[in-house]
Amino acid sequence: MMLPRCLTLLALLSTPSLLACGGGSAGEAEGGSSETGEELGDPELFPGLRAEVEILIDDRGIPHIYAEHERDLFYAAGYQMATDRLFQIDLMRRRAYGRGAEVLGPSKVDEDKISRLFNFKRWGTLDAERLKAEAPADYALFSAWIAGVNARIDEIKSGAAPLPYGFGPAEADYQPERWDNVDTFVIAKMIMFGNSNTLEYEFLASVVQRLAKDAYASIELLRPGMPTFTMPPEDRPKAGAGATRPDKPGPDALAKLQATAGKAVPPDAAAALARMHSALSGFHVLGSNNWAVDGRFTDNGKPLICNDPHQPLQSPSVMYAQHLNTADKGGSFDAAGFGFAGAPGVQLGHNRHIQWAATTGFADCMDLYAVSSDGKTITAGTKKPAITKRSEEIKVKGGTTVVLAVSDVDGYGVLLGDALPFPEALVVDANRHVLINWTGFRATNEAAAFLAMGRASSVSEWETAVEKMEVGTFNWLAADKDGISYHLSTLVPDRGDPSAHPMPYTVVDGDDPSYYWTGKNLTADKLPRSHADKTGFIVTANNEPFGFTADGDVHNDPWYYGAFFDPGYRGARIEARLQELTKKGKLSVKDMQAVQTDTHSGLADQLLPVLAEVYAKVPSDEELATFRDRPELDTLVKLMTIDWNRSMQQDQPGALAFHAFAHFLATQVYEDDLLLTFGPIMEASAVTALKLTSLAVTGAFPDGDGVMKEGRDVLVMSALSDTAGWLGGEFGSVNPAMYSWGERHGTGFRNGFGGELDGGWVATHGGEDTVNVSSTVFYEPNTTTVNKQFESHDGPVFRVVTRFLDDGTPEAYMNFPRGNSGEPTSPHFADTVEDWRNGVYTKYPYTRAEVEATKPTRIVLAP
């Protein structure tokens, strides 16, 4: 029968209230949840609420949802997320389908092309079909979530609920569309792509290898800034050392590459690279921190576990805080934490037994090939697989429809074609094209994995759940009252003997059949996993897990896992702090919060001794004579090497001076060597450029002088002089009283639509290499003009530190920006940003009594 729709007013949300609401529509199948043993019915359909669902909105806008049945729980969760974030999740869905330009105009065309090229619609649909076939009861939960979203949309369309900000005629001016059951799987596929996307890194590395031959020969691109690795020492495999890199062509081969490519490099290549970076910005892989300490080192004898995922810092947040509970009414679900807006459930959080956390794993799950094509087939080694062509029409608000021609090669990937604003001639010869393959081009099982993690009652059960992961490249950590676990599970192609040929972190020769995947993946014993039985703690900060990159070479190791990892500054600092703290006494929640908000610069530890050493030579070294008798340089050297505590805190003038010095030094060392790739590398990963600079000037590269032809000391002093000139120009003096880090550095909580959703700019702590990370872009695009503000767009989307009570229940302390609502008029739109900015933690309410103590707003959804 037809069930009544919700009637709601914004006023109802300001005081405790009752809201009668039902789901479903005429013709829906009757049936119950498999959790009660009743017939499931059609998992595509939500038959309507079986019992009342209570939603308590706490004092930070977090919904705590209490239901008797899991399908009712997920229905209410979808309804509430749509209430809080409908415009955001609608744009998220449009981005996944490549339909953003349809409502936001030409600025979204490049982004839409990427979504159409990688066909998240096709692969997400296959993921949905797989879950429906293998676990229909789980699929029914996702269908119920969609029904809840649609119930809210129907209220809006009927006028029973107001049109959310963003849809209005003075804004984007369109009506929300009802969701299909596959939509959240398509969004999830896009999220998993972003999690494993190394496309930009591989492109830029290929350009450096091809065009900047001398620089490529002089540096070890993959060497970490600090040799800190995730696997505890007792669990690491033996890595190689010192063999010749097969990816390092001889002089004749490099000369040939340069001559061939040089003729085809277009004059607008630099602008094209910048545009490519912008197009990929919504899909790029980011970092995070997590670590776990077992009970031998803690104040209550039970583990501590911490997580701060680094994702785009936008308004509203990409994450949504929520608590889903059937356990209070006899069920088994009681998960609290954070999920991606647009996806059902809690992806990172805790239940009554475990807390789990994640960082990006950076396993190499994506290869790029230079292939030839006759338009109907490609040449893939000895085979000629057929091309399947499709035409994608991208509607553009206020513009002309864009038609994208895509060439799929099933089993091998997709040709990039003109989907990216990138000249292929920079990485392949004129008669060849770039083919990309990704392990996500198949039906995968992440939805089942996330649900199973939320239901796990022990670390062991949680590890079994993680095993379902196939394309989400996450460094997973978990803890229960008895122990900790690091467990990564994903499909990493087995590329065979790494010494046999160059490993595929640049574009590889598609004529070589040995580069194509055989379906064989790295086995479990070759994936990073540990319980830290000897060490007692595990730290992951996107650094390389095994130590294979320690010598800058991934070809002399027992297997190939990946190439592009974080330089290790964050991981090294966390490890050092844990070692220091465990020697002093038993660790507490507050100790872990201090580590999580730490802003000490490891780069400063490396570069400032070099500055002091070089500056001491100025009075006697004639090559440095031009830098004598300059009091402004004396002031800066004293500030950075003596007065500053090497923390990137808002009030520190030394932090601003060092930030400028490090970037000017990178420019002095590499701008003339990396040619048109210097700017794009600085934009794509500033910390990588700074790592390469530090390794060069500290002598870590055996051939590093090749990028310092002017001499290291001259380059260091030139960078110091540039710093003095910039500070003097900006502030009238190098006097530290005239400036501070917080005056120029902060976080921009931006929104692709803008308007009242734009969260503005706030001064924040941290830098490129700090645990409390806050990376920025130093130069304006395609220039060496320093930005007026250093605005971070990525960083901790939440911070959580969790301990375990005597009965084993997790107790989480957290902060997150900006607020949990996406509606500008909501009191929870921007109410959490100051706590996040200042590192203030509060308890995440979990028990019913704790939630009630916040004096929550009360909503009831009734059958």
mmCIF file of N, CA, C and O in Angstrom, residues 190 192 231 239 291 326 337 355 382 385 400 432 526 588 620 639 709 843:
data_model
loop_
_atom_site.group_PDB
_atom_site.id
_atom_site.type_symbol
_atom_site.label_atom_id
_atom_site.label_comp_id
_atom_site.label_asym_id
_atom_site.label_seq_id
_atom_site.Cartn_x
_atom_site.Cartn_y
_atom_site.Cartn_z
ATOM 1 N N MET A 190 34.239 5.699 -7.886
ATOM 2 C CA MET A 190 35.033 6.906 -8.080
ATOM 3 C C MET A 190 35.943 7.151 -6.883
ATOM 4 O O MET A 190 37.124 7.512 -7.051
ATOM 5 N N MET A 192 37.174 4.911 -4.853
ATOM 6 C CA MET A 192 38.251 3.922 -4.899
ATOM 7 C C MET A 192 39.275 4.257 -5.981
ATOM 8 O O MET A 192 40.469 4.006 -5.813
ATOM 9 N N MET A 231 56.256 -1.417 7.979
ATOM 10 C CA MET A 231 56.360 -2.727 8.623
ATOM 11 C C MET A 231 57.380 -2.663 9.762
ATOM 12 O O MET A 231 58.491 -2.157 9.581
ATOM 13 N N ALA A 239 65.496 -6.326 1.669
ATOM 14 C CA ALA A 239 65.510 -5.504 0.454
ATOM 15 C C ALA A 239 66.896 -5.523 -0.161
ATOM 16 O O ALA A 239 67.893 -5.802 0.506
ATOM 17 N N TRP A 291 48.123 5.194 13.592
ATOM 18 C CA TRP A 291 49.059 4.350 14.335
ATOM 19 C C TRP A 291 48.329 3.705 15.497
ATOM 20 O O TRP A 291 47.266 4.162 15.930
ATOM 21 N N THR A 326 21.517 -0.752 16.022
ATOM 22 C CA THR A 326 20.392 -1.664 16.270
ATOM 23 C C THR A 326 20.628 -2.477 17.535
ATOM 24 O O THR A 326 19.730 -3.179 18.001
ATOM 25 N N GLY A 337 31.258 6.815 13.864
ATOM 26 C CA GLY A 337 32.470 7.350 13.260
ATOM 27 C C GLY A 337 32.136 8.235 12.089
ATOM 28 O O GLY A 337 31.247 9.095 12.175
ATOM 29 N N GLN A 355 38.096 -0.566 17.091
ATOM 30 C CA GLN A 355 38.243 0.683 16.332
ATOM 31 C C GLN A 355 39.109 0.356 15.134
ATOM 32 O O GLN A 355 40.113 -0.347 15.247
ATOM 33 N N THR A 382 52.393 -9.372 -28.335
ATOM 34 C CA THR A 382 52.166 -10.219 -29.517
ATOM 35 C C THR A 382 50.692 -10.309 -29.880
ATOM 36 O O THR A 382 50.338 -11.005 -30.834
ATOM 37 N N PRO A 385 44.337 -6.930 -29.377
ATOM 38 C CA PRO A 385 42.965 -6.872 -28.858
ATOM 39 C C PRO A 385 42.168 -5.765 -29.540
ATOM 40 O O PRO A 385 42.711 -4.726 -29.925
ATOM 41 N N THR A 400 28.088 24.555 -25.194
ATOM 42 C CA THR A 400 27.784 23.552 -26.214
ATOM 43 C C THR A 400 28.085 22.157 -25.689
ATOM 44 O O THR A 400 29.084 21.948 -24.989
ATOM 45 N N ARG A 432 52.160 6.824 -31.438
ATOM 46 C CA ARG A 432 51.721 5.931 -30.364
ATOM 47 C C ARG A 432 50.759 6.664 -29.423
ATOM 48 O O ARG A 432 50.653 7.889 -29.442
ATOM 49 N N LYS A 526 53.053 -11.355 0.506
ATOM 50 C CA LYS A 526 53.802 -10.249 -0.082
ATOM 51 C C LYS A 526 53.080 -8.911 0.098
ATOM 52 O O LYS A 526 53.476 -7.903 -0.481
ATOM 53 N N SER A 588 49.117 8.002 27.177
ATOM 54 C CA SER A 588 47.733 8.372 27.444
ATOM 55 C C SER A 588 47.082 8.932 26.186
ATOM 56 O O SER A 588 47.753 9.181 25.179
ATOM 57 N N SER A 620 85.054 33.502 4.307
ATOM 58 C CA SER A 620 86.334 33.043 3.766
ATOM 59 C C SER A 620 86.268 32.487 2.351
ATOM 60 O O SER A 620 87.298 32.366 1.686
ATOM 61 N N LEU A 639 67.510 33.728 12.937
ATOM 62 C CA LEU A 639 66.109 33.374 13.159
ATOM 63 C C LEU A 639 65.880 31.889 12.935
ATOM 64 O O LEU A 639 65.304 31.206 13.795
ATOM 65 N N LYS A 709 74.903 22.343 -10.685
ATOM 66 C CA LYS A 709 76.095 22.711 -11.454
ATOM 67 C C LYS A 709 76.718 24.021 -10.968
ATOM 68 O O LYS A 709 77.919 24.228 -11.110
ATOM 69 N N LYS A 843 34.909 14.166 23.535
ATOM 70 C CA LYS A 843 34.479 12.778 23.447
ATOM 71 C C LYS A 843 33.370 12.616 22.416
ATOM 72 O O LYS A 843 32.457 13.442 22.332
#
